[in-house]
Amino acid sequence: EEEFIEMFLDEARLAAGIHHPHVVPILEVGESEAGYYLVMEYIEGDTLARIVARSLSHGKPVPRPILLRIILDSLAGLHAAHDLTDDHGALVELVHRDCSPQNILVGVDGSSRITDFGVARATSRLTNTRTDRLKGKLAYMSPEQARGSSEVDRRSDVFAMGVILWEVLAGRRLFKTESEAATLQRVLTDPIPRLSSVIPDLHRAIDDACARALERDPLRRYQSAAEMADTLERAARESAASSPNDLGVASPREVAGYVQSALGQDI
């Protein structure tokens, strides 16, 4: 299918231009007798989704400092993708549109990387995808993306990161329900619960940081992933300063130690 091949090559061309420690790099794009392919760097580790699910199934939630470091790494990678420019220095306005725990890879090296720009939309696409097609995972979509708006920008990915932050800290789903219709209603209209309603002892600064990422109005949301990361990091420091039991944000070495202890046998 010509359209699919064009989109595939375009995705690879765009994503290969992102060079950042927290984005999985594309090393090669090619064609063989079997078809077209792209080669990505192999990340030894697992997805954030599986790490969280595994920890909850064992009754040992991932420590909050580890989760905050993973989210901060992911936000840094996302911001680099959003700031991608073309050969003339103009922003290509890349939007991931499918930020989810399944697309965050946590490595045994302690570094987290965002991957799969497969449904990314950018002004430089060779093939413009139809705006009435919902792409991405419904439970992580921003309201404007779920409505099929053509005005989807980097702030849509910020909303998705807000959903991920809420879910990994709370240990439960935010919008996901049994039916897509009910999930869509939750995304679009139902009141969004504060994180503190699930974690009563959560520091106000972290609660506020998460709530702002989940503002339905893009103008009230963080305007960039970097802004969200800065605010979240400050909030974590405030939280740590107010409690001797709060360790703030983990270092990459601590994340590496956790991943090794949690997944070492499987790896």
Short mmCIF file of C-alpha atoms in Angstrom, two decimals:
data_model
loop_
_atom_site.label_atom_id
_atom_site.label_comp_id
_atom_site.label_asym_id
_atom_site.label_seq_id
_atom_site.Cartn_x
_atom_site.Cartn_y
_atom_site.Cartn_z
CA GLU A 1 0.00 0.00 0.00
CA GLU A 2 1.67 3.15 -1.23
CA GLU A 3 0.11 5.37 1.42
CA PHE A 4 1.28 3.13 4.24
CA ILE A 5 4.83 2.93 2.83
CA GLU A 6 4.97 6.72 2.54
CA MET A 7 3.79 7.12 6.13
CA PHE A 8 6.24 4.49 7.38
CA LEU A 9 9.21 6.13 5.65
CA ASP A 10 8.08 9.55 6.80
CA GLU A 11 7.84 8.37 10.41
CA ALA A 12 11.34 6.95 10.19
CA ARG A 13 12.74 10.09 8.55
CA LEU A 14 11.24 12.32 11.23
CA ALA A 15 12.14 10.21 14.23
CA ALA A 16 15.69 9.62 12.97
CA GLY A 17 16.24 13.36 13.31
CA ILE A 18 15.73 13.27 17.08
CA HIS A 19 19.05 12.90 18.90
CA HIS A 20 18.60 12.79 22.66
CA PRO A 21 19.61 10.39 25.46
CA HIS A 22 15.95 9.91 26.41
CA VAL A 23 14.62 9.04 22.95
CA VAL A 24 15.19 5.60 21.39
CA PRO A 25 17.29 6.35 18.30
CA ILE A 26 16.57 5.08 14.81
CA LEU A 27 19.83 3.77 13.36
CA GLU A 28 18.86 2.74 9.85
CA VAL A 29 15.96 2.78 7.41
CA GLY A 30 16.00 0.38 4.51
CA GLU A 31 14.33 -1.91 2.02
CA SER A 32 14.84 -5.63 1.52
CA GLU A 33 13.12 -8.42 -0.40
CA ALA A 34 10.84 -8.82 2.64
CA GLY A 35 9.82 -5.16 2.56
CA TYR A 36 10.70 -1.89 4.27
CA TYR A 37 12.24 -1.81 7.72
CA LEU A 38 13.77 0.46 10.31
CA VAL A 39 16.43 -0.44 12.85
CA MET A 40 16.17 1.02 16.35
CA GLU A 41 18.68 0.77 19.18
CA TYR A 42 17.99 -2.24 21.40
CA ILE A 43 17.12 -1.18 24.94
CA GLU A 44 17.76 -3.79 27.59
CA GLY A 45 15.03 -3.38 30.17
CA ASP A 46 11.24 -3.22 29.97
CA THR A 47 8.33 -0.85 29.42
CA LEU A 48 7.08 1.35 32.25
CA ALA A 49 3.70 -0.37 31.88
CA ARG A 50 5.10 -3.84 32.55
CA ILE A 51 7.39 -2.69 35.37
CA VAL A 52 4.48 -1.03 37.21
CA ALA A 53 2.10 -3.97 36.57
CA ARG A 54 4.70 -6.46 37.77
CA SER A 55 5.41 -4.50 40.96
CA LEU A 56 1.71 -4.15 41.79
CA SER A 57 1.10 -7.87 41.19
CA HIS A 58 3.84 -8.61 43.73
CA GLY A 59 2.32 -6.16 46.21
CA LYS A 60 5.43 -3.96 46.12
CA PRO A 61 4.68 -0.69 44.28
CA VAL A 62 7.59 0.96 42.48
CA PRO A 63 9.09 3.55 44.88
CA ARG A 64 7.91 7.10 44.11
CA PRO A 65 11.45 8.54 43.60
CA ILE A 66 12.07 5.90 40.89
CA LEU A 67 8.79 6.75 39.14
CA LEU A 68 9.49 10.48 39.26
CA ARG A 69 12.93 9.99 37.66
CA ILE A 70 11.35 7.89 34.88
CA ILE A 71 8.73 10.59 34.21
CA LEU A 72 11.34 13.37 34.22
CA ASP A 73 13.53 11.44 31.76
CA SER A 74 10.52 10.87 29.49
CA LEU A 75 9.56 14.55 29.60
CA ALA A 76 13.12 15.51 28.61
CA GLY A 77 13.00 13.17 25.62
CA LEU A 78 9.56 14.39 24.64
CA HIS A 79 10.68 18.03 24.78
CA ALA A 80 13.60 17.24 22.47
CA ALA A 81 11.16 15.68 19.98
CA HIS A 82 8.85 18.70 20.21
CA ASP A 83 11.79 21.01 19.54
CA LEU A 84 12.89 19.13 16.41
CA THR A 85 13.64 21.49 13.53
CA ASP A 86 13.98 21.00 9.78
CA ASP A 87 16.99 21.80 7.60
CA HIS A 88 16.03 25.49 7.64
CA GLY A 89 15.79 25.70 11.44
CA ALA A 90 11.98 25.82 11.52
CA LEU A 91 10.08 23.70 14.04
CA VAL A 92 8.46 20.68 12.38
CA GLU A 93 5.82 20.76 15.16
CA LEU A 94 6.17 17.08 15.91
CA VAL A 95 3.50 15.66 18.23
CA HIS A 96 3.87 12.09 19.51
CA ARG A 97 0.10 11.56 19.95
CA ASP A 98 0.60 8.15 21.59
CA CYS A 99 2.41 8.84 24.87
CA SER A 100 1.62 5.91 27.16
CA PRO A 101 3.44 3.67 29.67
CA GLN A 102 3.85 1.12 26.86
CA ASN A 103 5.96 3.62 24.92
CA ILE A 104 8.34 4.47 27.76
CA LEU A 105 11.28 2.06 27.96
CA VAL A 106 13.19 1.82 31.24
CA GLY A 107 16.69 0.47 30.75
CA VAL A 108 18.99 -1.47 33.06
CA ASP A 109 21.35 1.48 32.65
CA GLY A 110 18.90 3.58 34.71
CA SER A 111 17.88 5.74 31.77
CA SER A 112 14.31 5.96 30.49
CA ARG A 113 13.56 6.60 26.83
CA ILE A 114 10.44 7.46 24.89
CA THR A 115 9.80 5.45 21.74
CA ASP A 116 7.36 4.78 18.91
CA PHE A 117 6.62 7.98 17.05
CA GLY A 118 4.42 5.85 14.80
CA VAL A 119 1.37 8.09 14.94
CA ALA A 120 3.24 11.38 15.21
CA ARG A 121 1.84 14.24 13.18
CA ALA A 122 4.05 16.99 11.84
CA THR A 123 3.77 19.78 9.33
CA SER A 124 6.55 18.17 7.30
CA ARG A 125 4.73 14.84 6.79
CA LEU A 126 4.90 13.50 3.24
CA THR A 127 1.41 12.08 3.75
CA ASN A 128 -1.12 13.99 5.80
CA THR A 129 -3.20 11.57 7.85
CA ARG A 130 -6.93 12.18 7.92
CA THR A 131 -7.84 14.27 10.97
CA ASP A 132 -11.03 12.30 11.59
CA ARG A 133 -9.09 9.15 12.40
CA LEU A 134 -8.51 8.73 16.12
CA LYS A 135 -4.95 7.59 16.60
CA GLY A 136 -3.31 6.62 19.83
CA LYS A 137 -4.70 5.07 23.00
CA LEU A 138 -8.01 6.63 24.06
CA ALA A 139 -7.31 6.56 27.81
CA TYR A 140 -4.17 8.72 27.32
CA MET A 141 -5.58 11.18 24.78
CA SER A 142 -6.01 14.86 25.49
CA PRO A 143 -9.59 16.12 25.15
CA GLU A 144 -8.71 18.03 21.97
CA GLN A 145 -7.17 14.91 20.38
CA ALA A 146 -10.14 12.75 21.44
CA ARG A 147 -12.48 15.26 19.75
CA GLY A 148 -10.52 14.85 16.51
CA SER A 149 -9.38 18.46 16.51
CA SER A 150 -6.85 19.51 13.91
CA GLU A 151 -5.38 21.91 16.49
CA VAL A 152 -3.36 19.26 18.31
CA ASP A 153 0.08 20.44 19.43
CA ARG A 154 2.79 19.57 21.99
CA ARG A 155 0.41 20.38 24.86
CA SER A 156 -1.60 17.29 23.92
CA ASP A 157 1.43 15.13 24.76
CA VAL A 158 1.78 17.04 28.05
CA PHE A 159 -1.78 15.98 28.98
CA ALA A 160 -0.88 12.36 28.22
CA MET A 161 2.17 12.64 30.47
CA GLY A 162 -0.12 14.01 33.19
CA VAL A 163 -2.28 10.88 32.86
CA ILE A 164 0.81 8.65 33.08
CA LEU A 165 2.10 10.53 36.16
CA TRP A 166 -1.31 10.21 37.88
CA GLU A 167 -1.60 6.50 37.12
CA VAL A 168 1.89 5.33 38.08
CA LEU A 169 1.77 7.22 41.40
CA ALA A 170 -1.82 6.17 42.18
CA GLY A 171 -1.37 2.57 41.05
CA ARG A 172 -4.67 2.61 39.16
CA ARG A 173 -6.17 3.80 35.87
CA LEU A 174 -7.49 7.34 35.54
CA PHE A 175 -9.86 7.31 32.53
CA LYS A 176 -9.86 3.68 31.33
CA THR A 177 -13.19 1.82 31.68
CA GLU A 178 -14.77 -1.30 30.19
CA SER A 179 -16.18 0.54 27.17
CA GLU A 180 -14.57 3.05 24.81
CA ALA A 181 -17.67 5.28 24.98
CA ALA A 182 -17.42 5.56 28.78
CA THR A 183 -13.67 6.15 28.57
CA LEU A 184 -14.24 8.92 26.03
CA GLN A 185 -16.82 10.55 28.31
CA ARG A 186 -14.37 10.50 31.20
CA VAL A 187 -11.69 12.12 29.06
CA LEU A 188 -14.03 14.82 27.73
CA THR A 189 -16.47 15.74 30.50
CA ASP A 190 -16.27 13.87 33.83
CA PRO A 191 -14.52 15.67 36.72
CA ILE A 192 -10.84 14.67 36.85
CA PRO A 193 -10.00 13.49 40.39
CA ARG A 194 -7.00 15.04 42.11
CA LEU A 195 -4.11 12.69 42.76
CA SER A 196 -4.41 13.54 46.46
CA SER A 197 -7.88 11.95 46.50
CA VAL A 198 -6.10 8.60 46.04
CA ILE A 199 -2.88 9.43 47.95
CA PRO A 200 -4.01 11.52 50.96
CA ASP A 201 -0.48 12.16 52.26
CA LEU A 202 0.79 13.45 48.89
CA HIS A 203 2.55 16.80 49.11
CA ARG A 204 0.44 19.65 47.75
CA ALA A 205 3.15 20.72 45.27
CA ILE A 206 3.17 17.32 43.52
CA ASP A 207 -0.64 17.23 43.56
CA ASP A 208 -0.78 20.69 41.95
CA ALA A 209 1.91 19.80 39.39
CA CYS A 210 -0.09 16.78 38.23
CA ALA A 211 -3.40 18.67 38.21
CA ARG A 212 -2.00 21.39 35.95
CA ALA A 213 -0.82 18.82 33.40
CA LEU A 214 -4.40 17.47 33.35
CA GLU A 215 -6.12 20.79 32.65
CA ARG A 216 -8.62 20.27 29.83
CA ASP A 217 -7.99 23.78 28.50
CA PRO A 218 -4.59 23.71 26.74
CA LEU A 219 -4.01 27.35 27.71
CA ARG A 220 -4.17 26.43 31.41
CA ARG A 221 -1.90 23.43 30.93
CA TYR A 222 1.90 23.46 30.86
CA GLN A 223 2.95 24.91 27.53
CA SER A 224 5.84 22.47 27.12
CA ALA A 225 7.16 19.19 28.48
CA ALA A 226 10.19 21.07 29.82
CA GLU A 227 7.94 23.38 31.86
CA MET A 228 6.14 20.36 33.33
CA ALA A 229 9.48 18.70 34.15
CA ASP A 230 10.83 21.83 35.88
CA THR A 231 7.68 22.20 38.00
CA LEU A 232 7.55 18.50 38.89
CA GLU A 233 11.22 18.47 39.91
CA ARG A 234 10.73 21.52 42.14
CA ALA A 235 7.62 19.91 43.64
CA ALA A 236 9.59 16.74 44.42
CA ARG A 237 12.27 18.81 46.17
CA GLU A 238 9.61 20.63 48.22
CA SER A 239 8.05 17.32 49.17
CA ALA A 240 11.43 15.86 50.20
CA ALA A 241 12.26 18.94 52.28
CA SER A 242 9.01 18.58 54.27
CA SER A 243 9.44 14.91 55.20
CA PRO A 244 12.48 12.87 56.30
CA ASN A 245 10.91 9.78 54.67
CA ASP A 246 10.56 11.41 51.25
CA LEU A 247 13.62 10.79 49.08
CA GLY A 248 12.60 13.16 46.28
CA VAL A 249 13.84 12.03 42.85
CA ALA A 250 15.99 8.95 42.33
CA SER A 251 19.32 9.13 40.51
CA PRO A 252 19.86 7.13 37.30
CA ARG A 253 22.09 4.78 39.32
CA GLU A 254 19.23 4.12 41.76
CA VAL A 255 16.84 3.45 38.86
CA ALA A 256 19.40 1.04 37.40
CA GLY A 257 19.63 -0.78 40.73
CA TYR A 258 15.86 -1.06 40.95
CA VAL A 259 15.45 -2.35 37.39
CA GLN A 260 18.25 -4.86 37.92
CA SER A 261 16.66 -6.16 41.12
CA ALA A 262 13.17 -6.28 39.62
CA LEU A 263 14.02 -7.69 36.18
CA GLY A 264 17.50 -9.13 36.50
CA GLN A 265 16.34 -12.73 36.47
CA ASP A 266 14.13 -12.24 33.40
CA ILE A 267 16.79 -10.30 31.52
#
